[in-house]
Structure formats: structure tokens, C-alpha cells
Short mmCIF file of C-alpha atoms in Angstrom, two decimals:
data_model
loop_
_atom_site.label_atom_id
_atom_site.label_comp_id
_atom_site.label_asym_id
_atom_site.label_seq_id
_atom_site.Cartn_x
_atom_site.Cartn_y
_atom_site.Cartn_z
CA MET M 927 181.34 311.81 83.31
CA VAL M 928 181.93 308.08 82.74
CA MET M 929 182.53 306.88 79.24
CA ASN M 930 180.57 303.73 78.99
CA GLU M 931 182.52 302.15 76.17
CA PRO M 932 182.45 298.43 76.39
CA GLU M 933 185.77 297.05 77.34
CA GLN M 934 187.65 294.91 74.85
CA THR M 935 187.22 291.13 74.93
CA ARG M 936 187.93 289.72 78.27
CA ARG M 937 190.75 287.21 78.54
CA THR M 938 190.49 284.44 81.10
CA GLY M 939 193.05 281.95 82.11
CA THR M 940 196.05 284.11 81.25
CA PRO M 941 199.34 283.71 83.18
CA LEU M 942 198.71 287.07 84.93
CA VAL M 943 195.21 285.98 86.06
CA LYS M 944 196.57 282.57 87.23
CA ARG M 945 199.53 284.05 89.17
CA GLY M 946 197.37 286.97 90.43
CA MET M 947 195.15 284.40 92.17
CA ALA M 948 198.17 282.93 93.97
CA ASP M 949 199.26 286.47 94.89
CA MET M 950 195.93 287.05 96.67
CA LEU M 951 196.63 283.96 98.93
CA LYS M 952 199.95 285.19 100.17
CA GLY M 953 200.37 285.58 103.95
CA GLY M 954 197.57 283.10 104.39
CA VAL M 955 196.92 279.51 105.32
CA ILE M 956 195.40 276.90 102.98
CA MET M 957 193.81 274.11 105.00
CA ASP M 958 193.11 270.46 103.98
CA VAL M 959 189.47 269.59 104.67
CA VAL M 960 187.60 266.30 104.10
CA THR M 961 184.06 267.39 104.90
CA ALA M 962 181.77 270.53 104.37
CA GLU M 963 181.76 270.97 108.17
CA GLN M 964 185.50 271.08 108.36
CA ALA M 965 185.55 273.54 105.43
CA LYS M 966 183.30 275.84 107.51
CA ILE M 967 185.63 275.53 110.54
CA ALA M 968 188.57 276.36 108.33
CA GLU M 969 186.79 279.51 106.87
CA ASP M 970 185.84 280.48 110.48
CA ALA M 971 189.45 280.21 111.53
CA GLY M 972 190.56 282.61 108.77
CA ALA M 973 191.86 280.20 106.13
CA VAL M 974 192.38 281.92 102.74
CA ALA M 975 191.39 278.77 100.82
CA VAL M 976 190.62 275.10 101.53
CA MET M 977 191.90 271.91 99.82
CA ALA M 978 189.00 269.59 99.38
CA LEU M 979 189.99 265.92 99.59
CA GLU M 980 188.71 262.49 100.86
CA ARG M 981 191.55 261.77 103.24
CA VAL M 982 194.28 263.97 104.65
CA PRO M 983 197.79 262.80 103.87
CA SER M 984 198.40 261.09 107.20
CA ASP M 985 195.35 258.83 106.59
CA ILE M 986 196.43 258.24 103.00
CA ARG M 987 199.73 256.98 104.47
CA ARG M 988 198.00 254.80 107.10
CA ASP M 989 195.42 253.29 104.62
CA GLY M 990 197.80 252.62 101.71
CA GLY M 991 196.23 251.64 98.36
CA VAL M 992 195.87 253.95 95.34
CA ALA M 993 195.00 257.57 96.30
CA ARG M 994 192.95 259.32 93.55
CA MET M 995 191.06 262.58 92.89
CA SER M 996 188.13 263.07 95.41
CA ASP M 997 184.49 262.34 94.57
CA PRO M 998 182.95 265.30 92.78
CA ALA M 999 179.99 265.23 95.20
CA LEU M 1000 182.40 265.90 98.07
CA ILE M 1001 184.07 268.76 96.20
CA GLU M 1002 180.70 270.27 95.37
CA ALA M 1003 179.49 270.05 98.99
CA ILE M 1004 182.68 271.83 100.10
CA LYS M 1005 182.27 274.47 97.43
CA ALA M 1006 178.69 275.05 98.61
CA ALA M 1007 179.71 275.39 102.27
CA VAL M 1008 182.25 278.22 101.97
CA THR M 1009 182.86 281.51 100.19
CA ILE M 1010 186.68 281.26 100.09
CA PRO M 1011 188.50 279.57 97.18
CA VAL M 1012 188.33 275.77 96.97
CA MET M 1013 191.30 273.78 95.69
CA ALA M 1014 191.42 270.09 94.81
CA LYS M 1015 194.08 267.51 94.00
CA ALA M 1016 194.68 265.59 90.76
CA ARG M 1017 197.24 262.86 90.35
CA ILE M 1018 200.50 263.80 88.69
CA GLY M 1019 200.09 263.47 84.93
CA HIS M 1020 196.34 262.69 85.16
CA ILE M 1021 195.03 265.07 82.53
CA ALA M 1022 191.47 263.66 82.79
CA GLU M 1023 191.16 264.20 86.54
CA ALA M 1024 192.36 267.78 86.03
CA GLN M 1025 189.73 268.29 83.31
CA VAL M 1026 186.98 267.01 85.72
CA LEU M 1027 188.18 269.37 88.45
CA GLU M 1028 188.21 272.31 86.02
CA ALA M 1029 184.66 271.35 84.95
CA LEU M 1030 183.58 271.28 88.61
CA GLY M 1031 184.79 274.98 88.91
CA VAL M 1032 187.51 274.46 91.53
CA ASP M 1033 189.60 277.59 91.94
CA TYR M 1034 193.11 275.91 91.90
CA ILE M 1035 194.25 272.38 91.06
CA ASP M 1036 197.13 270.78 93.03
CA GLU M 1037 198.91 268.31 90.76
CA SER M 1038 200.03 266.51 93.86
CA GLU M 1039 202.55 263.87 94.88
CA VAL M 1040 200.19 263.05 97.78
CA LEU M 1041 198.02 261.11 95.41
CA THR M 1042 199.42 258.08 93.58
CA PRO M 1043 201.07 259.32 90.31
CA ALA M 1044 199.32 258.41 87.01
CA ASP M 1045 202.30 259.17 84.81
CA GLU M 1046 205.87 258.44 85.86
CA VAL M 1047 207.39 260.46 83.03
CA HIS M 1048 205.16 263.43 82.26
CA HIS M 1049 203.44 266.07 84.29
CA ILE M 1050 200.26 267.72 82.96
CA ASP M 1051 200.74 270.48 80.40
CA LYS M 1052 199.07 273.15 82.50
CA HIS M 1053 199.12 275.85 79.87
CA HIS M 1054 196.10 274.17 78.28
CA PHE M 1055 193.83 274.86 81.20
CA THR M 1056 191.93 277.99 82.28
CA VAL M 1057 192.15 276.97 85.91
CA PRO M 1058 195.46 277.65 87.61
CA PHE M 1059 197.72 274.84 88.95
CA VAL M 1060 199.99 274.59 92.02
CA CYS M 1061 202.76 271.91 91.95
CA GLY M 1062 205.14 270.62 94.59
CA ALA M 1063 208.90 270.95 94.38
CA THR M 1064 211.91 269.68 96.48
CA ASN M 1065 214.48 271.87 94.72
CA LEU M 1066 214.89 274.71 92.32
CA GLY M 1067 215.18 272.60 89.23
CA GLU M 1068 211.89 270.86 89.93
CA ALA M 1069 210.20 274.19 90.66
CA LEU M 1070 211.36 275.70 87.29
CA ARG M 1071 210.31 272.65 85.40
CA ARG M 1072 206.79 272.83 86.85
CA ILE M 1073 206.71 276.61 86.06
CA SER M 1074 207.73 275.92 82.47
CA GLU M 1075 204.85 273.48 82.25
CA GLY M 1076 202.50 276.24 83.36
CA ALA M 1077 202.26 276.02 87.22
CA ALA M 1078 201.18 279.35 88.56
CA MET M 1079 202.23 278.61 92.16
CA ILE M 1080 204.96 276.43 93.68
CA ARG M 1081 204.78 274.84 97.04
CA SER M 1082 207.81 273.17 98.69
CA LYS M 1083 206.76 269.53 99.14
CA GLY M 1084 208.04 268.62 102.60
CA GLU M 1085 206.90 265.18 103.63
CA ALA M 1086 203.09 265.27 103.70
CA GLY M 1087 201.23 263.59 106.62
CA THR M 1088 204.23 263.33 108.92
CA GLY M 1089 203.86 266.54 111.00
CA ASP M 1090 207.64 266.60 110.82
CA ILE M 1091 208.89 269.95 109.61
CA LYS M 1092 212.35 268.92 108.58
CA GLU M 1093 211.67 267.98 104.96
CA ALA M 1094 209.77 271.27 104.33
CA VAL M 1095 212.75 273.15 105.75
CA ARG M 1096 215.13 271.20 103.60
CA HIS M 1097 213.14 271.92 100.45
CA ILE M 1098 212.41 275.61 101.04
CA ARG M 1099 216.14 276.16 101.95
CA SER M 1100 217.26 274.24 98.91
CA ILE M 1101 215.08 276.49 96.61
CA THR M 1102 215.92 279.77 98.27
CA SER M 1103 219.67 279.20 98.57
CA ASP M 1104 220.03 278.17 94.89
CA ILE M 1105 218.11 281.34 93.99
CA LYS M 1106 220.62 283.41 95.97
CA ARG M 1107 223.58 281.73 94.23
CA ILE M 1108 222.09 282.30 90.78
CA THR M 1109 221.70 286.04 91.47
CA VAL M 1110 225.47 286.35 91.67
CA ALA M 1111 226.23 284.04 88.66
CA ASP M 1112 227.75 285.45 85.48
CA SER M 1113 226.29 284.71 81.99
CA ALA M 1114 228.46 281.63 81.38
CA GLU M 1115 227.45 280.22 84.80
CA ILE M 1116 223.80 280.76 83.96
CA PHE M 1117 224.05 278.20 81.18
CA ASN M 1118 225.58 275.69 83.55
CA TRP M 1119 222.94 276.38 86.12
CA ALA M 1120 220.26 275.71 83.53
CA LYS M 1121 222.01 272.41 82.61
CA THR M 1122 222.50 271.36 86.23
CA LEU M 1123 218.90 272.22 87.23
CA GLN M 1124 217.47 270.70 84.01
CA ALA M 1125 215.46 273.86 83.62
CA PRO M 1126 214.93 276.32 80.76
CA VAL M 1127 217.69 278.88 80.45
CA GLY M 1128 215.24 281.68 80.01
CA LEU M 1129 213.63 281.00 83.41
CA VAL M 1130 217.08 280.90 85.00
CA GLU M 1131 218.02 284.21 83.43
CA GLU M 1132 214.81 285.69 84.74
CA LEU M 1133 215.56 284.37 88.17
CA ALA M 1134 219.13 285.87 88.07
CA ALA M 1135 217.66 289.23 87.19
CA THR M 1136 214.81 289.32 89.66
CA GLY M 1137 216.14 287.15 92.58
CA LYS M 1138 212.80 285.41 92.95
CA LEU M 1139 210.64 282.78 91.34
CA PRO M 1140 208.23 284.22 88.66
CA VAL M 1141 205.29 282.65 90.70
CA PRO M 1142 204.68 282.64 94.45
CA LEU M 1143 206.46 280.22 96.52
CA PHE M 1144 204.36 278.58 99.32
CA CYS M 1145 205.30 275.82 101.79
CA ALA M 1146 203.65 272.48 102.48
CA GLY M 1147 204.29 269.10 104.05
CA GLY M 1148 204.83 268.85 107.84
CA ILE M 1149 203.51 272.16 109.34
CA ALA M 1150 201.84 271.19 112.62
CA THR M 1151 202.28 274.19 114.99
CA PRO M 1152 202.23 277.99 114.95
CA SER M 1153 205.99 278.01 115.33
CA ASP M 1154 206.34 275.70 112.30
CA ALA M 1155 204.38 278.26 110.22
CA SER M 1156 206.57 281.09 111.53
CA LEU M 1157 209.70 279.06 110.72
CA VAL M 1158 208.90 278.45 107.03
CA MET M 1159 207.70 281.97 106.58
CA GLN M 1160 210.99 283.28 107.92
CA LEU M 1161 212.78 280.98 105.53
CA GLY M 1162 211.12 282.59 102.53
CA ALA M 1163 207.67 280.91 102.10
CA GLU M 1164 204.92 283.37 101.13
CA ALA M 1165 202.07 281.36 102.56
CA VAL M 1166 201.51 277.85 104.02
CA PHE M 1167 199.49 274.74 103.33
CA VAL M 1168 198.48 272.80 106.42
CA GLY M 1169 197.28 269.32 105.72
CA SER M 1170 196.86 266.93 108.63
CA GLY M 1171 198.10 269.56 111.14
CA ILE M 1172 194.73 271.22 111.76
CA PHE M 1173 192.17 268.33 111.86
CA LYS M 1174 194.52 265.74 113.42
CA SER M 1175 195.28 268.10 116.34
CA SER M 1176 193.41 267.90 119.65
CA ASP M 1177 191.53 271.19 119.02
CA PRO M 1178 191.17 272.00 115.23
CA VAL M 1179 189.34 275.33 115.81
CA ARG M 1180 192.06 276.71 118.09
CA PHE M 1181 194.94 275.19 116.00
CA GLY M 1182 193.41 276.65 112.86
CA ARG M 1183 193.12 280.19 114.31
CA ALA M 1184 196.56 279.95 115.98
CA ILE M 1185 198.37 278.96 112.73
CA VAL M 1186 196.51 281.69 110.83
CA GLU M 1187 197.69 284.31 113.31
CA ALA M 1188 201.25 282.89 113.41
CA THR M 1189 201.49 283.07 109.60
CA THR M 1190 200.48 286.71 109.52
CA HIS M 1191 202.68 287.76 112.47
CA PHE M 1192 205.53 285.34 111.74
CA LYS M 1193 208.12 287.94 112.66
CA ASP M 1194 206.67 288.57 116.11
CA PRO M 1195 207.65 285.86 118.59
CA SER M 1196 205.48 287.38 121.41
CA ILE M 1197 202.39 286.71 119.19
CA ILE M 1198 203.53 283.18 118.34
CA ALA M 1199 203.94 282.57 122.10
CA LYS M 1200 200.50 284.04 122.77
CA VAL M 1201 198.73 281.81 120.25
CA SER M 1202 200.77 278.77 121.22
CA ARG M 1203 200.05 278.91 124.97
CA GLY M 1204 197.84 276.05 126.15
CA LEU M 1205 196.92 275.16 122.63
CA GLY M 1206 196.71 271.35 123.31
CA ASP M 1207 198.26 268.50 121.39
CA ALA M 1208 199.52 268.94 117.87
CA MET M 1209 199.02 265.98 115.52
CA ARG M 1210 201.12 263.08 116.78
CA GLY M 1211 203.14 262.79 113.61
CA GLN M 1212 206.05 260.54 112.55
CA ASP M 1213 209.68 261.20 112.02
CA ALA M 1214 209.96 261.85 108.30
CA SER M 1215 213.19 259.80 108.21
CA THR M 1216 211.20 256.66 109.04
CA VAL M 1217 208.39 256.74 106.60
CA GLU M 1218 207.94 253.82 104.20
CA THR M 1219 206.79 255.82 101.26
CA ARG M 1220 208.51 259.08 100.65
CA LEU M 1221 205.86 261.12 98.80
CA ALA M 1222 208.33 263.89 98.02
CA GLU M 1223 210.24 261.64 95.70
CA ARG M 1224 207.17 261.52 93.36
CA GLY M 1225 207.50 264.10 90.54
CA TRP M 1226 210.06 264.40 87.78
CA MET G 1477 204.75 314.88 86.58
CA GLY G 1478 206.49 313.01 89.34
CA ALA G 1479 204.59 312.07 92.42
CA SER G 1480 207.68 311.75 94.43
CA THR G 1481 208.81 315.24 95.36
CA GLN G 1482 205.53 316.76 96.39
CA VAL G 1483 205.45 316.03 100.10
CA PRO G 1484 208.63 315.21 101.83
CA ASP G 1485 208.53 312.16 104.30
CA PHE G 1486 205.16 311.08 103.11
CA LYS G 1487 204.56 307.51 104.17
CA VAL G 1488 201.99 305.12 102.79
CA GLY G 1489 200.93 302.19 105.00
CA ILE G 1490 199.91 298.89 103.34
CA LEU G 1491 197.70 296.84 105.68
CA ALA G 1492 199.80 293.65 105.69
CA LEU G 1493 197.63 291.07 107.49
CA GLN G 1494 197.28 288.89 104.31
CA GLY G 1495 197.23 289.29 100.48
CA ALA G 1496 199.20 291.12 97.81
CA VAL G 1497 201.16 293.48 99.99
CA ARG G 1498 204.49 293.41 98.27
CA GLU G 1499 202.96 294.39 94.91
CA HIS G 1500 201.60 297.63 96.32
CA VAL G 1501 204.94 298.37 98.10
CA GLY G 1502 206.66 297.89 94.69
CA VAL G 1503 204.34 300.36 92.86
CA PHE G 1504 204.83 303.05 95.47
CA SER G 1505 208.60 302.44 95.44
CA ARG G 1506 208.59 302.92 91.66
CA LEU G 1507 206.74 306.19 92.21
CA GLY G 1508 209.42 307.28 94.72
CA VAL G 1509 207.16 307.16 97.77
CA GLU G 1510 207.95 305.23 100.98
CA ALA G 1511 205.55 302.39 101.71
CA VAL G 1512 205.54 300.35 104.86
CA ALA G 1513 203.76 297.15 105.89
CA VAL G 1514 201.19 297.74 108.67
CA THR G 1515 200.64 294.87 111.06
CA ASP G 1516 200.33 296.79 114.32
CA GLN G 1517 198.70 299.96 115.74
CA ALA G 1518 201.91 302.06 116.26
CA THR G 1519 202.78 301.67 112.54
CA LEU G 1520 199.28 302.45 111.58
CA GLU G 1521 199.18 305.74 113.45
CA ALA G 1522 202.42 306.95 111.77
CA VAL G 1523 201.28 306.64 108.17
CA ASP G 1524 199.88 309.48 105.98
CA ALA G 1525 197.83 307.22 103.71
CA LEU G 1526 196.52 303.71 103.84
CA VAL G 1527 196.13 300.88 101.27
CA LEU G 1528 193.90 297.91 101.89
CA PRO G 1529 195.25 295.32 99.47
CA GLY G 1530 193.68 292.33 97.67
CA GLY G 1531 193.48 289.04 99.47
CA GLU G 1532 190.69 287.14 101.07
CA SER G 1533 188.34 289.59 102.70
CA THR G 1534 187.00 287.12 105.23
CA ALA G 1535 190.55 286.29 106.32
CA ILE G 1536 191.65 289.90 106.53
CA SER G 1537 188.48 290.72 108.49
CA ARG G 1538 189.21 287.96 111.00
CA LEU G 1539 192.84 289.13 111.25
CA LEU G 1540 191.81 292.79 111.84
CA GLU G 1541 189.94 291.56 114.85
CA THR G 1542 192.63 289.19 116.27
CA SER G 1543 195.38 291.75 115.63
CA GLY G 1544 193.60 294.52 117.51
CA LEU G 1545 193.47 296.68 114.40
CA LEU G 1546 189.80 296.76 113.62
CA GLU G 1547 188.87 299.83 115.67
CA PRO G 1548 192.13 301.71 114.97
CA VAL G 1549 191.76 301.22 111.24
CA ARG G 1550 188.07 302.10 111.44
CA ARG G 1551 188.98 305.33 113.35
CA ARG G 1552 191.64 306.35 110.77
CA VAL G 1553 189.25 305.74 107.91
CA LYS G 1554 186.52 307.78 109.74
CA ASP G 1555 189.06 310.58 110.23
CA LYS G 1556 189.52 310.70 106.44
CA ILE G 1557 193.01 309.36 106.05
CA PRO G 1558 193.48 308.91 102.25
CA THR G 1559 192.60 305.28 101.73
CA PHE G 1560 192.87 303.06 98.55
CA GLY G 1561 191.16 299.69 98.75
CA THR G 1562 191.75 297.01 95.96
CA CYS G 1563 189.40 294.03 95.54
CA ALA G 1564 189.20 292.64 99.13
CA GLY G 1565 190.10 296.16 100.30
CA MET G 1566 187.11 297.43 98.42
CA ILE G 1567 184.92 294.85 100.09
CA LEU G 1568 186.12 295.82 103.55
CA LEU G 1569 185.69 299.63 102.89
CA ALA G 1570 182.14 299.24 101.56
CA ARG G 1571 179.04 300.00 103.55
CA SER G 1572 177.68 296.46 103.08
CA VAL G 1573 178.52 293.30 101.34
CA SER G 1574 176.45 290.32 99.84
CA ASP G 1575 177.62 286.84 99.45
CA GLY G 1576 180.10 287.40 102.34
CA ARG G 1577 180.08 285.99 105.80
CA PRO G 1578 177.59 287.32 108.34
CA ASP G 1579 180.45 288.04 110.80
CA GLN G 1580 182.54 289.94 108.25
CA HIS G 1581 183.49 293.47 109.41
CA GLN G 1582 182.70 296.55 107.33
CA LEU G 1583 184.80 299.72 107.71
CA ASP G 1584 182.14 301.87 106.01
CA GLY G 1585 184.64 304.14 104.31
CA ILE G 1586 182.61 304.66 101.16
CA ASP G 1587 178.84 304.69 100.52
CA ILE G 1588 178.61 301.62 98.30
CA ASP G 1589 177.20 298.09 98.54
CA VAL G 1590 179.25 295.29 96.94
CA ARG G 1591 178.75 291.64 95.98
CA ARG G 1592 181.67 289.31 96.56
CA ASN G 1593 182.80 286.94 93.77
CA ALA G 1594 180.38 288.68 91.49
CA PHE G 1595 181.85 287.16 88.25
CA GLY G 1596 181.93 283.58 89.49
CA ARG G 1597 184.83 281.45 90.34
CA GLN G 1598 188.58 281.60 89.42
CA VAL G 1599 187.98 280.20 85.83
CA ASP G 1600 185.90 283.39 85.32
CA SER G 1601 188.61 285.71 86.48
CA PHE G 1602 189.94 287.84 83.57
CA GLU G 1603 192.00 290.75 82.42
CA THR G 1604 190.71 293.60 80.22
CA ASP G 1605 191.25 297.24 79.23
CA LEU G 1606 189.15 299.78 80.95
CA VAL G 1607 188.21 303.29 80.23
CA VAL G 1608 188.92 305.24 83.38
CA ASP G 1609 187.73 308.77 84.08
CA GLY G 1610 190.25 311.24 85.32
CA LEU G 1611 193.54 309.30 85.05
CA PRO G 1612 196.61 311.46 85.12
CA SER G 1613 197.09 312.26 81.40
CA ASP G 1614 200.60 313.72 81.28
CA SER G 1615 202.26 311.22 83.54
CA ARG G 1616 205.79 310.08 82.99
CA THR G 1617 204.68 306.71 84.24
CA ARG G 1618 202.06 306.45 81.47
CA ILE G 1619 202.48 303.30 79.38
CA ALA G 1620 203.13 303.70 75.67
CA GLY G 1621 201.37 302.33 72.61
CA PRO G 1622 197.75 301.53 71.85
CA ALA G 1623 196.98 300.65 75.48
CA ALA G 1624 197.90 304.16 76.61
CA GLU G 1625 194.34 305.38 76.59
CA ALA G 1626 193.06 302.37 78.58
CA PHE G 1627 193.87 301.10 81.97
CA HIS G 1628 194.83 297.41 81.96
CA ALA G 1629 192.79 295.82 84.72
CA VAL G 1630 193.07 292.34 86.26
CA PHE G 1631 189.85 291.01 87.97
CA ILE G 1632 190.43 287.99 90.29
CA ARG G 1633 187.41 286.43 91.83
CA ALA G 1634 186.41 290.18 91.87
CA PRO G 1635 183.52 291.94 93.54
CA LEU G 1636 181.08 294.44 91.80
CA VAL G 1637 179.45 297.49 93.09
CA GLU G 1638 175.68 297.01 93.19
CA ARG G 1639 174.68 300.30 94.77
CA VAL G 1640 176.35 303.66 94.61
CA GLY G 1641 175.56 306.39 97.10
CA PRO G 1642 174.80 309.89 96.01
CA GLY G 1643 178.18 311.32 97.03
CA VAL G 1644 180.16 308.66 95.20
CA GLU G 1645 181.88 309.26 91.88
CA VAL G 1646 182.01 306.29 89.50
CA LEU G 1647 185.21 306.33 87.45
CA ALA G 1648 184.96 303.10 85.55
CA THR G 1649 182.39 300.38 84.84
CA VAL G 1650 182.22 296.88 83.41
CA GLU G 1651 179.31 294.68 82.39
CA GLY G 1652 178.17 292.39 85.19
CA THR G 1653 176.89 288.87 84.65
CA ASP G 1654 173.34 290.29 84.53
CA GLY G 1655 174.22 292.46 81.61
CA GLU G 1656 174.06 295.68 83.55
CA ARG G 1657 177.00 298.03 83.67
CA ARG G 1658 178.38 298.07 87.17
CA ALA G 1659 180.88 300.33 88.92
CA VAL G 1660 184.38 298.90 89.46
CA LEU G 1661 186.31 302.08 90.37
CA CYS G 1662 184.74 304.55 92.84
CA ARG G 1663 185.77 307.58 94.81
CA GLU G 1664 184.19 309.38 97.70
CA GLY G 1665 186.17 312.07 99.45
CA SER G 1666 189.39 310.54 100.78
CA CYS G 1667 188.49 306.97 99.78
CA LEU G 1668 189.27 305.35 96.46
CA VAL G 1669 188.24 301.74 95.72
CA SER G 1670 188.70 299.28 92.78
CA ALA G 1671 187.25 295.90 92.18
CA PHE G 1672 190.38 295.05 90.18
CA HIS G 1673 194.13 294.90 90.90
CA PRO G 1674 196.09 297.92 89.64
CA GLU G 1675 199.10 296.59 91.61
CA LEU G 1676 199.41 293.64 89.30
CA SER G 1677 199.31 295.04 85.82
CA GLY G 1678 202.38 297.37 85.90
CA ASP G 1679 200.43 300.53 85.15
CA LEU G 1680 201.15 303.02 87.94
CA ARG G 1681 198.50 305.74 87.05
CA LEU G 1682 195.85 304.82 89.58
CA HIS G 1683 198.35 304.80 92.40
CA GLU G 1684 199.64 308.09 91.01
CA MET G 1685 196.06 309.50 91.07
CA PHE G 1686 195.58 308.33 94.57
CA LEU G 1687 198.83 310.01 95.71
CA GLU G 1688 197.99 313.28 94.02
CA SER G 1689 194.81 313.57 95.87
CA ALA G 1690 196.46 312.32 99.08
CA PHE G 1691 199.22 314.96 98.78
CA ALA G 1692 196.59 317.68 98.17
CA SER G 1693 194.76 316.88 101.32
CA HIS G 1694 198.05 316.46 103.21
CA VAL G 1695 199.14 320.02 102.35
CA LYS G 1696 195.78 321.50 103.40
CA VAL G 1697 195.63 319.83 106.77
CA PRO G 1698 198.84 318.67 108.62
CA ALA G 1699 199.01 314.97 109.50
CA ALA G 1700 199.08 315.75 113.22
CA THR G 1701 195.53 317.03 113.08
CA ALA G 1702 193.33 314.20 114.04
CA SER G 1703 190.27 315.02 112.01
CA ARG G 1704 190.79 315.97 108.43
CA SER G 1705 188.17 317.98 106.58
CA LYS G 1706 186.66 316.38 103.53
CA GLN G 1707 188.36 317.52 100.36
#
């Protein structure tokens, strides 16, 4: 017999509910899309979520100017087109854009360096929101500062819009290698780590005990091929964001599917080879060392 | 009562195409039971029980197909391997799904119909305490304090059960958006499904309940036998 007692008051927007949502995306691919049609292609390809935006990062780079939150009409059209979660970007520190995105019912907000920052000192206090946030990080200190502000997912930044994987590799390696060093630090060293990283000592202590970030660690910024996805997963990423890499390739449908399969089977080179064979041209890209604006430097 | 010592070499497979795999592995490891990630058919055939974790059901469905695991998993579920599906896993194991994709595959492991994202979007995701019928009551893993009688449940863009077949036991319900009480934890034979995420809340009792019944069927019929009789 089932006891039909009503459950206690439901709690929304708790840290567990926010991080749990990120946990459900692990092993998956989150794809940047600029139209409802692209969102459908992404869902068909097996994306676990889409990032709704007006321009992919490579176009933002090319066009210049101020990059802002997308038009709500575009976000709504993309929400209506797919059944998977929809994310959208707010400018760093732009509380009002984040409030608008929450009101639109997006499933995750990316407080993103890809857009032009609104505040060069402060990030958004993300604890005040019901919707969860993902933030970029280039190193462990930045990751822990974003987590202390309430980010429920961290993505290594890489250099968005370049299709060059080296910055993503630099950032993910920087984060994971410092985590490893902290796990063997003694209690006195923990305080110094907190000072060096400019991060709360409580979070550093937690890291030392668990050997992992308290939220999922994903990778973004430069993934353009199935092998790129496999590489960053092998380096410790738990899922990947692909921005320009899908829809700036010669065959977005095949690239999307191939990167999804490669992310799942990242340990199996025979599968990476199979999905890469005859795939066509990856996005042309640009050596990340030569870009005029280094997006990864945005964030404090 | 420890779940660990009942069947030696018992191995649980977690379908590891996408989603919260590590969390389930962690729960079984705390219960002293080996859990392995399943991404290929050889590993699938070697496990004694199967967990379909939370994640995106449309992505997992697509990956079942591209990984060549759809028919092998379907066959093992049909042969009554003890199976536990959480959230996306529940959606995949259901007979039919609404608000899904038309090309989404159903494993038909339990006679229920479910609705995807039945509570709304992520801002409507929630945690709550559920009254669950038949939880292990004398477990050493039981949590202490006022919450001990309830199961703490995390619902993330969760599905709801809209139709329950005659052979299906309903073990817990919550109120849906329409005000009706809807099933969120169901069992039929070897198949247990939850709309919520027991692997996230730190309460091991549902996994323990699953293992107890899996061990019981394991003792009755050896793993080598292809077709297991219904418990």
C-alpha cells in the first residue's frame, strides 16, 4: 500500500538541484546554435543541451563590436524547437541580463567571457538565482572563485572561436594538475594554496579531501574534431562544449554526430577513427597565439 | 544488514553512454558491490544487474543505437536481468513516452507510460522528502535523524508516470502539475524505476533494495541461464 502523505515543501534552486543538472549532462556534448533549425540538428545529432546565441564565437571575433545577451525571441524559438535543455549567455557581471534569462526559463546561464564584460571587477552573485550558472575558468583559482560565487558547473575557457585546442588543453591541465598537487598538501600548505589561488580556504580544504572540484568540470573553447573531444575528456573534462566547431564545419550533421560519439567513447581510438573517417573539413580556425582579443583573459 | 556479502562476484553494470554514471558507481562501491561502466556488448553480457542512469534520454537513445547496444540491452532487459532506471533510465525503460522525440527508442522493461520534463524546466527542478513503500528498515546505511523515515529525492527536469499497468507496484507518488498524485517510483518483476535521482542524495537505501531483490533472483537462477523466470 502506498502512503499518500503529501511530501514536505519542495525546494527549488538548491545547490544540489543546480549541480545535479550539470551531473546529468556529463559525458555529453553541448552545442552552440544560432537558429531553431540548428537546434534541431544538434538534438538529432545527440547533443545533451544547446547554447542559444545570436552569433557563434568565431563570428563574434570577426564582427567585433559589443557582444550582448541574445534576443529573447531567438531564445524562445530555440526553446520551442527542442526537448533538451537550453542554455544562454549573459555578460560577465550583467545581473539584469541574467534575470531576463531566468525569466525566459532557460535551463542554464553561461556567465561568459565570449560576450563583452559588463563589470570589470565583479561577477554575478549566482546564489541569488534559482537557475544554475556555468562559468569559465583558465586555472584553479578562477574556478574556485566562481564556485564560491555560486557557479554550479565550471568549464575551462580555452580560446573560443579559434578551433585551436591548445588553450583548452592549457586550462584543463592547469586546473587538474593543481588539484593533484593540493591532494598531497599538508594543512599548513593548504592555507598557502588558498592565498596563492585567491580562493576560499574551505573550498581548498574540500578539494584536498575529495581530489575533485565540488561541481562538474567541462571543457570549452577550441574543440573542432572528434579527436579534440577525446583529448580533453582524457585530460579530465567530464563533458564538452562545442561552439563554432559544429556549424562552421563542412558537414554540421556528421560533425555533430561524430563529436557526440567521440565524447562517449573517448577511450576507444578505433571508434574515434571510425567517426573521423571521411568526415570533411573541420572549421578553418585560427592559431590561438595570433588572435587580437584574448577572450580567456576576461574574468577576474 | 549488509548488501555486500550475499552473492560473491556479483557485478552491476552502469550503462555509461552519457549521464550520471560515476554517482551510481560510487553508491554501489559504498555498499561493497562492484560496479562497472558499460559501453560495449562484451561488458554488458558479463554483468549480473544493470543500471540505466540519469542523463538526457534522447542522447542516450541515439548513443544506444550508434554504439550497437540497443538490441543487446533490449534482449537483456527482456530476459529479466535486474534493472534499475533513474530519470532518463526510467524514460528509456517505459513502454511509451510523451513529449519525447518520435525516434526515441523504448526498451519496454516496465508497463508504464511516462511524460518527459513533466514538472517544467530546470527552474522547476526540486528536492523533497518522499514516503517510500518497502524501503529496507533495518539497514546499516539508513540515515539518522528526522529524515530517517523519508527518502530524500532530487527531481531534475524529471518525468512523471501517467499510466501504470496492472502488474506494476507503485512505491512512491508526488503531486503533478495537474494536482493529481503521480507515481515516481515503480517496480514490476525485475525492473525498478524512479523519476528522481537516488544516486545524488547520499541515501543508499533504494540501491540496497534493488540489490536485495537482484541477489534473491540471482540465487534462484544462475547467471549463466539465459532466460530468468519472473520473481
